């Protein structure tokens, strides 16, 4: 009987001692195996030790190796010091026990005298694991209560140290160099009212004295929303006063929070004003890459576009950018035309030739009253290929709406082709811009546009784009290049 010894310790504390807990567990297991030598038990050479891993998870390197040994049939018995060394979760242990049973492997706990090869042993193991899981949950509750109590007292409870502070004696102390950077972020956001514009200005600051060159938009939002900077901590849905020093005035933080909330609501409201984007989630280009939705603002109005994902990744390939309303109208018009022209019946005639009563009912369906949203609900996918759109349309939503739910029709899918207007890809547009602009001209335009925003003569990049007759991405790229340090 080949015996594999598994040991585990939840923390790495004292693992560097000459004789640690893992070694003590292994010696106890070896002694037990030696006592069963008359039954043919022999220890294997495998060292399955998990030091510093919680028993609440099965994501442990040594445990993974143990499972592999079981599945490969290389061991017959798994020996542990206590049941909770293998797992403290009843669900996880049940899965491991099933795995052991499937491969004819027994499980033995040395100090608890348990053997899963017997029914009484399996019952005892389950009872012990229930208590082990209860103990783990109680410990978790105590830790959470301790963290909450610490936060009520305003104490820092760990985690990633926010920019602008450093950790000293388990508390936050202001890092004055980084604190000036944080204040600058809040000031510039209130001035530009745009995180994207703020991100473009980062190279200008970091080139002088800061190391935070590559903060993402998400990281900037995290800084702007973090109450740590006004000397407070989050406790559930509330804010409590902290003992560390504030970097930002509370009224400034409130202004930033209100501006972020206002911009978020504005974005949600304007995103669908120009078009309902009825085809969103169903559009793909010729390479089966999903097409998403984008928006831009000109003269105070919002415009929505269907944009291939490759534009956002800036891949060097042909890209798609079509107004949402235009494509919706073209595709739905073609679908409606095919329906009213009864062309869709031609695809069903083979399956309905023996059911003239059903054909008659289909001919009586009032398709002229179908709304655009009802037509769009039947669209399964739209693939934009060259100058046309290949539409897969299912008739089930329409027939269900008309009360004609016949199982012979529900799975029918129609293939419809719609022509698209000529378009110019963003790749060719980008090439022409680069051809007529030198690097110095890019910098000159960027400095001028940045000056317009900094002095308040322009409110946003989109306003400059509309006035200058260029795309918003061109304005953003030029400003970023102008602010980037020259090497």
CSV table of N, CA and C in Angstrom, one decimal, residues 128-283:
chain,number,residue,atom,x,y,z
A,128,UNK,N,-16.5,16.0,11.4
A,128,UNK,CA,-15.3,16.8,11.8
A,128,UNK,C,-15.1,18.0,10.8
A,129,UNK,N,-15.4,17.8,9.6
A,129,UNK,CA,-15.2,18.9,8.6
A,129,UNK,C,-16.3,19.9,8.8
A,130,UNK,N,-17.5,19.5,9.2
A,130,UNK,CA,-18.5,20.5,9.4
A,130,UNK,C,-18.1,21.5,10.5
A,131,UNK,N,-17.5,20.9,11.6
A,131,UNK,CA,-17.0,21.8,12.6
A,131,UNK,C,-15.8,22.6,12.2
A,132,UNK,N,-14.9,22.0,11.3
A,132,UNK,CA,-13.8,22.8,10.8
A,132,UNK,C,-14.2,23.9,10.0
A,133,UNK,N,-15.3,23.7,9.1
A,133,UNK,CA,-15.8,24.8,8.3
A,133,UNK,C,-16.4,25.9,9.2
A,134,UNK,N,-17.1,25.4,10.2
A,134,UNK,CA,-17.7,26.4,11.2
A,134,UNK,C,-16.7,27.2,11.8
A,135,UNK,N,-15.6,26.6,12.3
A,135,UNK,CA,-14.5,27.3,12.9
A,135,UNK,C,-13.9,28.3,11.9
A,136,UNK,N,-13.7,27.9,10.7
A,136,UNK,CA,-13.1,28.9,9.7
A,136,UNK,C,-14.0,30.1,9.5
A,137,UNK,N,-15.4,29.8,9.4
A,137,UNK,CA,-16.3,31.0,9.2
A,137,UNK,C,-16.3,31.9,10.4
A,138,UNK,N,-16.2,31.3,11.6
A,138,UNK,CA,-16.2,32.1,12.8
A,138,UNK,C,-14.9,33.0,12.8
A,139,UNK,N,-13.8,32.4,12.4
A,139,UNK,CA,-12.5,33.1,12.4
A,139,UNK,C,-12.6,34.3,11.4
A,140,UNK,N,-13.3,34.0,10.2
A,140,UNK,CA,-13.5,35.0,9.2
A,140,UNK,C,-14.3,36.2,9.8
A,141,UNK,N,-15.4,35.9,10.5
A,141,UNK,CA,-16.2,36.9,11.1
A,141,UNK,C,-15.5,37.7,12.1
A,142,UNK,N,-14.6,37.1,12.9
A,142,UNK,CA,-13.8,37.8,13.9
A,142,UNK,C,-12.9,38.8,13.2
A,143,UNK,N,-12.2,38.3,12.1
A,143,UNK,CA,-11.3,39.2,11.4
A,143,UNK,C,-12.0,40.4,10.8
A,144,UNK,N,-13.2,40.1,10.2
A,144,UNK,CA,-14.0,41.2,9.6
A,144,UNK,C,-14.4,42.2,10.7
A,145,UNK,N,-14.8,41.7,11.8
A,145,UNK,CA,-15.2,42.6,12.9
A,145,UNK,C,-14.1,43.4,13.4
A,146,UNK,N,-12.9,42.8,13.5
A,146,UNK,CA,-11.7,43.5,13.9
A,146,UNK,C,-11.3,44.6,12.9
A,147,UNK,N,-11.4,44.3,11.7
A,147,UNK,CA,-11.1,45.3,10.6
A,147,UNK,C,-12.1,46.5,10.8
A,148,UNK,N,-13.4,46.2,10.9
A,148,UNK,CA,-14.4,47.2,11.0
A,148,UNK,C,-14.2,48.0,12.3
A,149,UNK,N,-13.8,47.4,13.4
A,149,UNK,CA,-13.5,48.1,14.7
A,149,UNK,C,-12.3,49.1,14.5
A,150,UNK,N,-11.3,48.6,13.8
A,150,UNK,CA,-10.1,49.4,13.5
A,150,UNK,C,-10.5,50.6,12.7
A,151,UNK,N,-11.3,50.4,11.7
A,151,UNK,CA,-11.7,51.5,10.8
A,151,UNK,C,-12.6,52.5,11.6
A,152,UNK,N,-13.4,52.1,12.5
A,152,UNK,CA,-14.2,53.0,13.3
A,152,UNK,C,-13.3,53.9,14.1
A,153,UNK,N,-12.2,53.4,14.5
A,153,UNK,CA,-11.2,54.2,15.2
A,153,UNK,C,-10.3,55.1,14.3
A,154,UNK,N,-10.6,54.9,12.9
A,154,UNK,CA,-9.8,55.7,12.0
A,154,UNK,C,-8.4,55.1,11.6
A,155,UNK,N,-8.2,53.8,11.9
A,155,UNK,CA,-6.9,53.2,11.7
A,155,UNK,C,-6.9,52.6,10.3
A,156,UNK,N,-5.7,52.7,9.6
A,156,UNK,CA,-5.5,52.1,8.3
A,156,UNK,C,-5.4,50.6,8.5
A,157,UNK,N,-6.1,49.9,7.7
A,157,UNK,CA,-6.2,48.4,7.9
A,157,UNK,C,-5.5,47.6,6.8
A,158,UNK,N,-4.6,48.3,6.1
A,158,UNK,CA,-3.8,47.6,5.1
A,158,UNK,C,-4.3,47.7,3.7
A,159,UNK,N,-3.6,47.0,2.8
A,159,UNK,CA,-3.9,47.0,1.4
A,159,UNK,C,-2.9,47.8,0.7
A,160,UNK,N,-3.2,48.2,-0.6
A,160,UNK,CA,-2.2,48.9,-1.4
A,160,UNK,C,-2.2,50.4,-0.9
A,161,UNK,N,-1.0,50.8,-0.6
A,161,UNK,CA,-0.8,52.2,-0.1
A,161,UNK,C,-1.1,53.2,-1.2
A,162,UNK,N,-2.0,54.1,-0.9
A,162,UNK,CA,-2.4,55.1,-2.0
A,162,UNK,C,-1.3,56.1,-2.3
A,163,UNK,N,-1.3,56.5,-3.5
A,163,UNK,CA,-0.3,57.5,-3.9
A,163,UNK,C,-0.5,58.8,-3.1
A,164,UNK,N,0.6,59.3,-2.6
A,164,UNK,CA,0.6,60.5,-1.7
A,164,UNK,C,0.9,60.1,-0.3
A,165,UNK,N,0.9,58.8,0.0
A,165,UNK,CA,1.2,58.4,1.4
A,165,UNK,C,2.3,57.3,1.4
A,166,UNK,N,2.9,57.1,2.6
A,166,UNK,CA,3.7,55.9,2.8
A,166,UNK,C,3.3,55.3,4.1
A,167,UNK,N,3.6,54.0,4.2
A,167,UNK,CA,3.2,53.3,5.4
A,167,UNK,C,4.3,53.3,6.5
A,168,UNK,N,4.0,53.8,7.6
A,168,UNK,CA,5.0,53.8,8.7
A,168,UNK,C,4.3,53.3,10.0
A,169,UNK,N,4.9,52.2,10.6
A,169,UNK,CA,4.3,51.6,11.8
A,169,UNK,C,2.8,51.3,11.6
A,170,UNK,N,2.5,50.7,10.4
A,170,UNK,CA,1.1,50.3,10.1
A,170,UNK,C,0.1,51.4,9.9
A,171,UNK,N,0.6,52.6,9.8
A,171,UNK,CA,-0.2,53.8,9.6
A,171,UNK,C,0.2,54.6,8.4
A,172,UNK,N,-0.7,55.5,7.9
A,172,UNK,CA,-0.4,56.3,6.7
A,172,UNK,C,0.3,57.6,7.1
A,173,UNK,N,1.4,57.9,6.5
A,173,UNK,CA,2.1,59.2,6.7
A,173,UNK,C,2.2,59.9,5.3
A,174,UNK,N,2.0,61.2,5.3
A,174,UNK,CA,2.0,61.9,4.0
A,174,UNK,C,3.4,61.9,3.4
A,175,UNK,N,3.4,61.5,2.1
A,175,UNK,CA,4.7,61.7,1.3
A,175,UNK,C,4.5,63.0,0.5
A,176,UNK,N,5.2,64.0,1.0
A,176,UNK,CA,5.0,65.4,0.5
A,176,UNK,C,5.2,65.5,-1.0
A,177,UNK,N,6.2,64.8,-1.6
A,177,UNK,CA,6.5,64.9,-3.0
A,177,UNK,C,5.3,64.4,-3.8
A,178,UNK,N,4.8,63.2,-3.4
A,178,UNK,CA,3.6,62.6,-4.1
A,178,UNK,C,2.3,63.4,-3.7
A,179,UNK,N,2.3,64.0,-2.6
A,179,UNK,CA,1.1,64.7,-2.2
A,179,UNK,C,0.8,65.9,-3.1
A,180,UNK,N,1.9,66.6,-3.5
A,180,UNK,CA,1.8,67.7,-4.5
A,180,UNK,C,1.2,67.1,-5.8
A,181,UNK,N,1.6,65.9,-6.2
A,181,UNK,CA,1.1,65.3,-7.5
A,181,UNK,C,-0.4,65.0,-7.3
A,182,UNK,N,-0.8,64.5,-6.2
A,182,UNK,CA,-2.2,64.2,-6.0
A,182,UNK,C,-3.0,65.5,-6.0
A,183,UNK,N,-2.6,66.6,-5.4
A,183,UNK,CA,-3.3,67.9,-5.4
A,183,UNK,C,-3.4,68.4,-6.9
A,184,UNK,N,-2.3,68.2,-7.6
A,184,UNK,CA,-2.3,68.6,-9.0
A,184,UNK,C,-3.4,67.9,-9.8
A,185,UNK,N,-3.5,66.6,-9.6
A,185,UNK,CA,-4.5,65.7,-10.2
A,185,UNK,C,-5.9,66.3,-10.0
A,186,UNK,N,-6.2,66.6,-8.7
A,186,UNK,CA,-7.5,67.2,-8.4
A,186,UNK,C,-7.8,68.5,-9.0
A,187,UNK,N,-6.7,69.4,-9.0
A,187,UNK,CA,-6.9,70.7,-9.6
A,187,UNK,C,-7.1,70.6,-11.1
A,188,UNK,N,-6.3,69.8,-11.8
A,188,UNK,CA,-6.4,69.7,-13.2
A,188,UNK,C,-7.7,69.1,-13.7
A,189,UNK,N,-8.3,68.1,-12.9
A,189,UNK,CA,-9.5,67.5,-13.2
A,189,UNK,C,-10.7,68.6,-13.1
A,190,UNK,N,-10.6,69.4,-12.1
A,190,UNK,CA,-11.6,70.4,-11.9
A,190,UNK,C,-11.5,71.4,-13.1
A,191,UNK,N,-10.3,71.6,-13.6
A,191,UNK,CA,-10.1,72.6,-14.7
A,191,UNK,C,-10.5,72.0,-16.0
A,192,UNK,N,-10.0,70.8,-16.3
A,192,UNK,CA,-10.3,70.2,-17.6
A,192,UNK,C,-11.6,69.5,-17.7
A,193,UNK,N,-12.1,69.1,-16.5
A,193,UNK,CA,-13.4,68.3,-16.4
A,193,UNK,C,-13.4,67.1,-17.3
A,194,UNK,N,-12.2,66.5,-17.5
A,194,UNK,CA,-12.1,65.3,-18.3
A,194,UNK,C,-10.9,64.5,-17.8
A,195,UNK,N,-11.1,63.2,-17.5
A,195,UNK,CA,-10.1,62.3,-17.1
A,195,UNK,C,-9.2,62.0,-18.3
A,196,UNK,N,-9.7,61.9,-19.5
A,196,UNK,CA,-8.9,61.7,-20.7
A,196,UNK,C,-7.9,62.8,-20.9
A,197,UNK,N,-8.4,64.0,-20.7
A,197,UNK,CA,-7.5,65.2,-20.9
A,197,UNK,C,-6.5,65.2,-19.8
A,198,UNK,N,-6.9,64.8,-18.6
A,198,UNK,CA,-5.9,64.8,-17.5
A,198,UNK,C,-4.8,63.7,-17.7
A,199,UNK,N,-5.2,62.6,-18.3
A,199,UNK,CA,-4.2,61.6,-18.6
A,199,UNK,C,-3.2,62.1,-19.7
A,200,UNK,N,-3.7,62.9,-20.6
A,200,UNK,CA,-2.8,63.4,-21.6
A,200,UNK,C,-1.7,64.4,-21.0
A,201,UNK,N,-2.1,65.0,-19.9
A,201,UNK,CA,-1.2,66.0,-19.2
A,201,UNK,C,-0.2,65.3,-18.3
A,202,UNK,N,-0.4,64.0,-18.0
A,202,UNK,CA,0.5,63.3,-17.1
A,202,UNK,C,2.0,63.4,-17.5
A,203,UNK,N,2.3,63.1,-18.8
A,203,UNK,CA,3.8,63.2,-19.1
A,203,UNK,C,4.4,64.5,-18.8
A,204,UNK,N,3.7,65.6,-18.9
A,204,UNK,CA,4.2,66.9,-18.6
A,204,UNK,C,4.7,67.0,-17.2
A,205,UNK,N,3.8,66.5,-16.2
A,205,UNK,CA,4.2,66.5,-14.8
A,205,UNK,C,5.3,65.5,-14.5
A,206,UNK,N,5.1,64.3,-15.0
A,206,UNK,CA,6.1,63.2,-14.6
A,206,UNK,C,7.4,63.5,-15.2
A,207,UNK,N,7.5,64.2,-16.3
A,207,UNK,CA,8.8,64.5,-16.9
A,207,UNK,C,9.7,65.4,-16.0
A,208,UNK,N,9.0,66.1,-15.1
A,208,UNK,CA,9.8,67.0,-14.2
A,208,UNK,C,10.2,66.3,-12.9
A,209,UNK,N,9.3,65.6,-12.2
A,209,UNK,CA,9.7,65.1,-11.0
A,209,UNK,C,9.0,63.8,-10.5
A,210,UNK,N,8.0,63.4,-11.2
A,210,UNK,CA,7.2,62.3,-10.7
A,210,UNK,C,7.5,61.0,-11.5
A,211,UNK,N,7.2,59.9,-10.8
A,211,UNK,CA,7.5,58.6,-11.4
A,211,UNK,C,6.2,57.9,-12.0
A,212,UNK,N,5.1,58.5,-11.8
A,212,UNK,CA,3.8,57.9,-12.2
A,212,UNK,C,3.5,58.4,-13.6
A,213,UNK,N,4.2,57.7,-14.6
A,213,UNK,CA,4.0,58.1,-16.0
A,213,UNK,C,2.8,57.4,-16.6
A,214,UNK,N,2.5,56.2,-16.2
A,214,UNK,CA,1.6,55.4,-16.9
A,214,UNK,C,0.3,55.1,-16.2
A,215,UNK,N,-0.2,56.0,-15.4
A,215,UNK,CA,-1.5,55.8,-14.7
A,215,UNK,C,-2.6,55.7,-15.7
A,216,UNK,N,-3.4,54.7,-15.6
A,216,UNK,CA,-4.5,54.5,-16.5
A,216,UNK,C,-5.7,55.4,-16.1
A,217,UNK,N,-6.7,55.5,-17.0
A,217,UNK,CA,-7.9,56.3,-16.6
A,217,UNK,C,-8.5,55.7,-15.4
A,218,UNK,N,-8.6,54.3,-15.3
A,218,UNK,CA,-9.1,53.7,-14.1
A,218,UNK,C,-8.4,54.1,-12.8
A,219,UNK,N,-7.1,54.1,-12.9
A,219,UNK,CA,-6.3,54.5,-11.7
A,219,UNK,C,-6.5,56.0,-11.3
A,220,UNK,N,-6.7,56.8,-12.3
A,220,UNK,CA,-7.0,58.2,-12.0
A,220,UNK,C,-8.4,58.4,-11.4
A,221,UNK,N,-9.4,57.6,-11.9
A,221,UNK,CA,-10.7,57.6,-11.2
A,221,UNK,C,-10.6,57.1,-9.8
A,222,UNK,N,-9.8,56.1,-9.5
A,222,UNK,CA,-9.6,55.6,-8.2
A,222,UNK,C,-9.1,56.7,-7.3
A,223,UNK,N,-8.1,57.4,-7.7
A,223,UNK,CA,-7.5,58.5,-6.9
A,223,UNK,C,-8.6,59.6,-6.7
A,224,UNK,N,-9.3,60.0,-7.7
A,224,UNK,CA,-10.3,61.0,-7.5
A,224,UNK,C,-11.4,60.7,-6.6
A,225,UNK,N,-11.7,59.4,-6.5
A,225,UNK,CA,-12.9,58.9,-5.7
A,225,UNK,C,-12.5,58.5,-4.3
A,226,UNK,N,-11.2,58.4,-4.0
A,226,UNK,CA,-10.7,57.8,-2.8
A,226,UNK,C,-10.9,58.8,-1.6
A,227,UNK,N,-11.7,58.5,-0.6
A,227,UNK,CA,-11.8,59.4,0.6
A,227,UNK,C,-10.6,59.4,1.5
A,228,UNK,N,-9.6,58.6,1.3
A,228,UNK,CA,-8.4,58.6,2.1
A,228,UNK,C,-7.8,60.0,2.0
A,229,UNK,N,-7.9,60.7,0.8
A,229,UNK,CA,-7.2,61.9,0.6
A,229,UNK,C,-7.9,63.1,1.4
A,230,UNK,N,-9.1,62.9,2.0
A,230,UNK,CA,-9.7,63.9,2.8
A,230,UNK,C,-9.7,63.5,4.3
A,231,UNK,N,-8.8,62.5,4.6
A,231,UNK,CA,-8.7,62.0,6.0
A,231,UNK,C,-9.8,61.2,6.4
A,232,UNK,N,-10.4,60.4,5.5
A,232,UNK,CA,-11.6,59.5,5.9
A,232,UNK,C,-11.3,58.1,5.3
A,233,UNK,N,-12.1,57.1,5.9
A,233,UNK,CA,-12.0,55.8,5.4
A,233,UNK,C,-13.4,55.3,5.2
A,234,UNK,N,-13.5,54.3,4.2
A,234,UNK,CA,-14.8,53.7,3.9
A,234,UNK,C,-15.1,52.6,4.9
A,235,UNK,N,-16.3,52.6,5.5
A,235,UNK,CA,-16.8,51.5,6.3
A,235,UNK,C,-18.2,51.2,5.9
A,236,UNK,N,-18.3,50.1,5.1
A,236,UNK,CA,-19.5,49.8,4.4
A,236,UNK,C,-19.9,50.9,3.4
A,237,UNK,N,-21.1,51.4,3.6
A,237,UNK,CA,-21.5,52.5,2.7
A,237,UNK,C,-21.2,53.9,3.3
A,238,UNK,N,-20.6,54.0,4.5
A,238,UNK,CA,-20.4,55.2,5.2
A,238,UNK,C,-18.9,55.6,5.2
A,239,UNK,N,-18.6,56.9,5.5
A,239,UNK,CA,-17.3,57.4,5.7
A,239,UNK,C,-17.0,57.7,7.1
A,240,UNK,N,-15.9,57.3,7.6
A,240,UNK,CA,-15.5,57.6,9.0
A,240,UNK,C,-14.2,58.4,9.0
A,241,UNK,N,-14.1,59.2,10.1
A,241,UNK,CA,-12.8,60.0,10.2
A,241,UNK,C,-11.7,59.1,10.5
A,242,UNK,N,-10.5,59.4,9.9
A,242,UNK,CA,-9.3,58.6,10.1
A,242,UNK,C,-8.3,59.5,10.8
A,243,UNK,N,-7.3,58.8,11.3
A,243,UNK,CA,-6.2,59.5,12.1
A,243,UNK,C,-5.1,60.0,11.3
A,244,UNK,N,-5.0,59.6,10.0
A,244,UNK,CA,-4.0,60.2,9.2
A,244,UNK,C,-4.3,61.6,8.7
A,245,UNK,N,-3.3,62.3,8.2
A,245,UNK,CA,-3.5,63.6,7.7
A,245,UNK,C,-4.1,63.7,6.3
A,246,UNK,N,-5.0,64.6,6.1
A,246,UNK,CA,-5.6,64.8,4.8
A,246,UNK,C,-4.7,65.5,3.8
A,247,UNK,N,-4.9,65.2,2.6
A,247,UNK,CA,-4.1,65.9,1.5
A,247,UNK,C,-4.9,66.9,0.8
A,248,UNK,N,-6.2,66.5,0.6
A,248,UNK,CA,-7.2,67.3,-0.2
A,248,UNK,C,-8.2,67.9,0.7
A,249,UNK,N,-8.6,69.2,0.5
A,249,UNK,CA,-9.7,69.8,1.2
A,249,UNK,C,-11.0,69.1,0.9
A,250,UNK,N,-11.8,68.9,1.9
A,250,UNK,CA,-13.1,68.2,1.7
A,250,UNK,C,-14.0,68.8,0.7
A,251,UNK,N,-14.0,70.1,0.6
A,251,UNK,CA,-14.9,70.8,-0.4
A,251,UNK,C,-14.4,70.5,-1.8
A,252,UNK,N,-13.1,70.4,-2.0
A,252,UNK,CA,-12.5,70.1,-3.3
A,252,UNK,C,-12.9,68.7,-3.7
A,253,UNK,N,-12.8,67.8,-2.7
A,253,UNK,CA,-13.1,66.4,-3.0
A,253,UNK,C,-14.6,66.2,-3.4
A,254,UNK,N,-15.5,67.0,-2.7
A,254,UNK,CA,-16.9,67.0,-3.0
A,254,UNK,C,-17.2,67.5,-4.4
A,255,UNK,N,-16.5,68.6,-4.8
A,255,UNK,CA,-16.7,69.1,-6.1
A,255,UNK,C,-16.3,68.1,-7.2
A,256,UNK,N,-15.2,67.4,-6.9
A,256,UNK,CA,-14.7,66.4,-7.9
A,256,UNK,C,-15.7,65.2,-7.9
A,257,UNK,N,-16.2,64.8,-6.8
A,257,UNK,CA,-17.2,63.7,-6.8
A,257,UNK,C,-18.5,64.1,-7.5
A,258,UNK,N,-18.9,65.3,-7.3
A,258,UNK,CA,-20.1,65.8,-8.0
A,258,UNK,C,-19.9,65.9,-9.5
A,259,UNK,N,-18.7,66.3,-9.9
A,259,UNK,CA,-18.4,66.4,-11.3
A,259,UNK,C,-18.4,65.1,-12.0
A,260,UNK,N,-17.7,64.1,-11.3
A,260,UNK,CA,-17.7,62.7,-11.8
A,260,UNK,C,-19.1,62.2,-12.0
A,261,UNK,N,-19.9,62.4,-11.0
A,261,UNK,CA,-21.3,61.9,-11.0
A,261,UNK,C,-22.1,62.6,-12.2
A,262,UNK,N,-21.9,63.9,-12.3
A,262,UNK,CA,-22.6,64.6,-13.4
A,262,UNK,C,-22.1,64.1,-14.8
A,263,UNK,N,-20.8,63.9,-15.0
A,263,UNK,CA,-20.3,63.4,-16.2
A,263,UNK,C,-20.8,62.0,-16.5
A,264,UNK,N,-20.9,61.2,-15.5
A,264,UNK,CA,-21.4,59.8,-15.7
A,264,UNK,C,-22.9,59.8,-16.1
A,265,UNK,N,-23.7,60.6,-15.4
A,265,UNK,CA,-25.1,60.7,-15.8
A,265,UNK,C,-25.3,61.3,-17.2
A,266,UNK,N,-24.5,62.3,-17.5
A,266,UNK,CA,-24.5,62.9,-18.9
A,266,UNK,C,-24.2,61.9,-19.9
A,267,UNK,N,-23.2,61.1,-19.7
A,267,UNK,CA,-22.8,60.1,-20.7
A,267,UNK,C,-23.8,59.1,-20.9
A,268,UNK,N,-24.5,58.6,-19.8
A,268,UNK,CA,-25.6,57.6,-19.9
A,268,UNK,C,-26.7,58.2,-20.7
A,269,UNK,N,-27.1,59.5,-20.4
A,269,UNK,CA,-28.2,60.0,-21.1
A,269,UNK,C,-27.9,60.3,-22.6
A,270,UNK,N,-26.7,60.8,-22.9
A,270,UNK,CA,-26.4,61.2,-24.3
A,270,UNK,C,-26.1,60.0,-25.2
A,271,UNK,N,-25.7,58.9,-24.5
A,271,UNK,CA,-25.2,57.7,-25.3
A,271,UNK,C,-26.2,57.2,-26.3
A,272,UNK,N,-27.5,57.3,-25.9
A,272,UNK,CA,-28.5,56.7,-26.8
A,272,UNK,C,-29.3,57.8,-27.5
A,273,UNK,N,-29.0,59.1,-27.4
A,273,UNK,CA,-29.8,60.1,-27.9
A,273,UNK,C,-29.8,60.1,-29.5
A,274,UNK,N,-28.7,60.0,-30.1
A,274,UNK,CA,-28.6,60.0,-31.5
A,274,UNK,C,-29.2,58.7,-32.1
A,275,UNK,N,-29.0,57.6,-31.5
A,275,UNK,CA,-29.5,56.3,-32.0
A,275,UNK,C,-29.8,55.4,-30.9
A,276,UNK,N,-30.8,54.5,-31.0
A,276,UNK,CA,-31.0,53.5,-30.1
A,276,UNK,C,-30.0,52.3,-30.2
A,277,UNK,N,-29.2,52.3,-31.3
A,277,UNK,CA,-28.2,51.3,-31.5
A,277,UNK,C,-28.9,49.9,-31.4
A,278,UNK,N,-29.9,49.7,-32.2
A,278,UNK,CA,-30.7,48.5,-32.2
A,278,UNK,C,-29.9,47.2,-32.5
A,279,UNK,N,-28.8,47.4,-33.2
A,279,UNK,CA,-28.0,46.2,-33.6
A,279,UNK,C,-26.8,45.9,-32.7
A,280,UNK,N,-26.7,46.7,-31.6
A,280,UNK,CA,-25.6,46.5,-30.7
A,280,UNK,C,-25.5,45.1,-30.1
A,281,UNK,N,-24.4,44.5,-30.1
A,281,UNK,CA,-24.2,43.2,-29.6
A,281,UNK,C,-24.4,42.1,-30.6
A,282,UNK,N,-24.8,42.5,-31.8
A,282,UNK,CA,-25.1,41.5,-32.9
A,282,UNK,C,-24.2,41.8,-34.1
A,283,UNK,N,-23.4,42.8,-34.1
A,283,UNK,CA,-22.6,43.2,-35.2
A,283,UNK,C,-21.2,42.6,-35.2
